[in-house]
Amino acid sequence: MKRKITLKQIARELDVSISTVSKALSNSKEISEDTTKKIQAFAKLYNYKPNNIALSLKNRKTKTIGILIPEIVHHFFSTVIRGIELIANRRGYNVIVGLSNESFTKEIINMEMLANGSIDGFILSISKETLLKQDYHHFNATINQGMPIVMFDRVVSEVDCDKVIVDDFNGAVKAVKKLVDNGCKNIALITTMDYVSVGRLRTQGYLEALGTSGIDANSNLILKIDDSLDVENHLDDLENEIAQFFKINENIDGVFAVNELYAVTAMKVARKLGLNIPNDVQVIGFTDGVLSKHATPSLTTVSQHGQKMGEQAANLLIDRLEAIDAESDQYFTNDERKSDFIKVVIETEIIERESTK
Amino acid sequence: MKRKITLKQIARELDVSISTVSKALSNSKEISEDTTKKIQAFAKLYNYKPNNIALSLKNRKTKTIGILIPEIVHHFFSTVIRGIELIANRRGYNVIVGLSNESFTKEIINMEMLANGSIDGFILSISKETLLKQDYHHFNATINQGMPIVMFDRVVSEVDCDKVIVDDFNGAVKAVKKLVDNGCKNIALITTMDYVSVGRLRTQGYLEALGTSGIDANSNLILKIDDSLDVENHLDDLENEIAQFFKINENIDGVFAVNELYAVTAMKVARKLGLNIPNDVQVIGFTDGVLSKHATPSLTTVSQHGQKMGEQAANLLIDRLEAIDAESDQYFTNDERKSDFIKVVIETEIIERESTK
DNA sequence: ATTCGCAACGAAAACGTTTTCGTGTTGACA
DNA sequence: TGTCAACACGAAAACGTTTTCGTTGCGAAT
């Protein structure tokens, strides 16, 4: 077991100074061709690779970006990570992930753990608990320390930073319009509580689409699921709730659900009630994941393009990091530096499958 | 925007030496109570936190572990990550993830990128291409450099390291036995090509279970899917292949599939052919993911307990890292240090749902 | 009066780089 | 012969810590 070799060891072995070795390896023309070749050969032989930590310390940047998300066993979030990793790697960055598990405290702990030099910037999506508390001081604090943040999907106007969001509102509008165009008269909405902004926006899109289609919104047709409890492990509760909903509203001929789990469950319930999909009731869900693709019938969805979101977020962050780099040469007053933050909106797309006509 | 404060700045501000500040902050009794209090107050006021990179350089360990997996948009792998992150965080470690995307080259690039000081050890699962090439020199190389590796799920005997695997063989045996016990006479196997060890082991389990049940294996009932092509984006190919399979073998009354996608697709195909599940044909899949839980009918599966695998892997790695730490005090010859590597086997569990009687 | 011990602090090395700024040795040229 | 530039290299600082080993001053003991 031979540990990694360092400049110092090469220098000692070849009887030159550390600086000579360093320069030779970077092909500096300060060093003669002879010694350069000798050193490079030796370095290659012993498989020398510069130590990242030492470089990070010297350059005061780590070339790694921190991802902080609520949950990783989740199709959308993992897609985003894939996008981030793709771009990050391509541009020479590493990715370190922290999971908030939807908890305010874990979010803070994780941020502090990473903000102390481990990373150059954050890409994050806010936890539910944080959204509920509306306490965003930790975000602003780390931004004030000079660490850039890019938020995606679950964002908040109280924090000034770059953002990548999906057009929840228009996505919902498109979906509901499609149901209307397909002949649905009584379109139900299955959504979450309002504090998660994406749920709220999708609900607004639903209402908007009904309005412009000349259909009166009927509050009986809106089902708000309390997702503060762990839905995944209380599937039958969810099923029962939706079943009740269907029994009370027998006239439902279209369903728009704000996520695919609700949509798939709605399909399941409807079929148990003897309804045919898509003939008796058509269903569209938000979030295009594995479930939608492989359900029977397969589910028409509003795709969020998670990977694209991740790619955009990564590009935004790295662009900003490199801008800061370039900036540090010049002199800027605080006002000049106060850049305008970018908000990228990813367009949604309807993916038609078997659950609609 | 105020950058993070350093020991040096505190020292200058309070007109003491750097060492005094460092000692005061760690409550050394070398420093008088007065100065200690003064320094700690100042540090708290300016929210001093030691710089992780500097600490890493000094201590020659980063307190972060590298995860290298083939794919992240994958229920099983993300579950494992969740387990790793849970333990890592609890034990004071961060996790940095690299994706090989099933590519040999990306696997190597990623390893080299991380092995140069960024992490203390690896947790990884081998890419398909690497398994196909059977070239494992990069694993052995990093182990030889003193960096411990823990492999999970897709492991290989050619590399000497700790391993966490699921009992693929017995899991398959259990599943097929259950089908036999439930009255199935003609049990089909839908599997992958042999080079992925887990697929091979599950196939062996299938054969074993048939053998001990006194049923002759019929090679017509074994369907090997070529998953070197991107199955997710060629779903209809998969469907057609399985449909042909069913048409040729009309007597199939049970299906064991080595992953949930194959299982769910088999169910879909069977139903299109007018077969009832579970009355006409019963289905069990390996890998318990979202699909299994939410399919209609829901799928009976062999659960791999991904999160538990992640937790075990993390504990194994951190245990070893801390052992190395303690070791470094004493003197060991190479022979003495050659420790025995641990192989943890995670027991599978059959989760019964609607696709079996 | 000298020695001793202790309390309180500082200097410096070390971790592994890169980079700036010397410095000594050539050879050419006036 | 003396000057100067070019060449080839080394010393040292810096990044931010921790830790070892001084060093100082002072009261007590001999």
Coordinates of N, CA, C and O (backbone and C1' of nucleotides) in Angstrom, one line a residue, chain B residues 16-17 19-20 23 30 32 35 58 60, chain C residues 7-16:
Chain B
V16 N -4.0 39.2 19.8 CA -3.4 38.0 20.4 C -2.8 37.2 19.2 O -2.9 37.6 18.0
S17 N -2.2 36.1 19.5 CA -1.7 35.2 18.4 C -2.8 34.2 17.9 O -3.7 34.0 18.6
S19 N -2.4 31.1 17.6 CA -2.5 29.9 18.4 C -3.4 30.1 19.7 O -4.2 29.3 20.1
T20 N -3.3 31.3 20.2 CA -4.1 31.6 21.4 C -5.6 31.5 21.0 O -6.4 30.9 21.7
K23 N -6.6 27.9 20.5 CA -6.7 27.2 21.8 C -7.9 27.7 22.6 O -8.6 26.8 23.2
E30 N -4.8 26.0 28.7 CA -3.5 26.8 28.6 C -3.8 28.3 28.6 O -3.0 29.1 28.9
S32 N -6.0 31.7 29.7 CA -6.7 32.2 30.9 C -8.2 32.3 30.7 O -8.6 32.5 29.5
T35 N -9.2 35.8 28.7 CA -9.0 35.8 27.3 C -9.9 34.8 26.6 O -10.5 35.1 25.5
K58 N -5.1 19.6 7.0 CA -4.3 19.4 8.2 C -4.4 17.9 8.7 O -3.5 17.2 8.9
R60 N -5.6 15.4 7.1 CA -5.4 14.4 6.0 C -6.6 13.5 5.9 O -6.5 12.3 5.6
Chain C
dA7 P -0.4 26.1 36.7 O5' -1.0 27.5 36.4 C5' -0.6 28.6 37.2 C4' -0.5 29.9 36.3 C3' -1.5 29.8 35.1 O3' -2.1 31.1 35.0 C1' 0.7 30.1 34.3
dA8 P -3.3 31.4 34.0 O5' -2.5 32.0 32.8 C5' -1.9 33.3 32.8 C4' -1.3 33.6 31.5 C3' -2.3 33.4 30.3 O3' -2.3 34.6 29.6 C1' -0.2 32.4 29.9
dC9 P -3.4 34.8 28.4 O5' -2.4 34.5 27.2 C5' -1.4 35.5 26.9 C4' -0.3 34.9 26.2 C3' -0.5 34.7 24.7 O3' -0.1 35.8 24.0 C1' 0.9 33.1 25.7
dG10 P -0.4 36.0 22.5 O5' 1.0 35.4 21.9 C5' 2.2 36.0 22.3 C4' 3.4 35.4 21.6 C3' 3.3 35.3 20.1 O3' 4.5 35.6 19.5 C1' 3.6 33.1 21.0
dA11 P 4.7 35.8 18.0 O5' 5.9 34.8 17.6 C5' 6.6 34.1 18.6 C4' 7.5 33.1 18.0 C3' 7.6 33.1 16.4 O3' 8.8 32.6 16.0 C1' 6.5 31.1 17.1
dA12 P 9.2 32.5 14.5 O5' 8.9 30.9 14.2 C5' 9.3 29.9 15.1 C4' 8.9 28.6 14.6 C3' 8.8 28.4 13.1 O3' 9.3 27.1 12.7 C1' 6.7 27.9 13.9
dA13 P 9.7 26.8 11.2 O5' 9.3 25.3 11.1 C5' 9.3 24.4 12.2 C4' 8.2 23.4 12.1 C3' 8.0 22.9 10.7 O3' 7.9 21.4 10.8 C1' 6.0 23.7 11.6
dA14 P 8.2 20.6 9.5 O5' 6.8 19.9 9.1 C5' 6.0 19.3 10.1 C4' 4.6 19.4 9.7 C3' 4.4 19.2 8.2 O3' 3.9 17.9 7.9 C1' 3.0 20.9 9.1
dC15 P 4.1 17.4 6.4 O5' 2.7 17.2 5.8 C5' 1.6 16.9 6.6 C4' 0.3 17.5 6.0 C3' 0.4 17.7 4.5 O3' 0.0 16.6 3.8 C1' -0.7 19.5 5.6
dG16 P 0.9 16.0 2.6 O5' 0.6 16.9 1.4 C5' -0.7 16.9 0.8 C4' -0.7 18.0 -0.3 C3' 0.4 18.0 -1.3 O3' -0.2 18.1 -2.6 C1' 0.2 20.1 -0.4

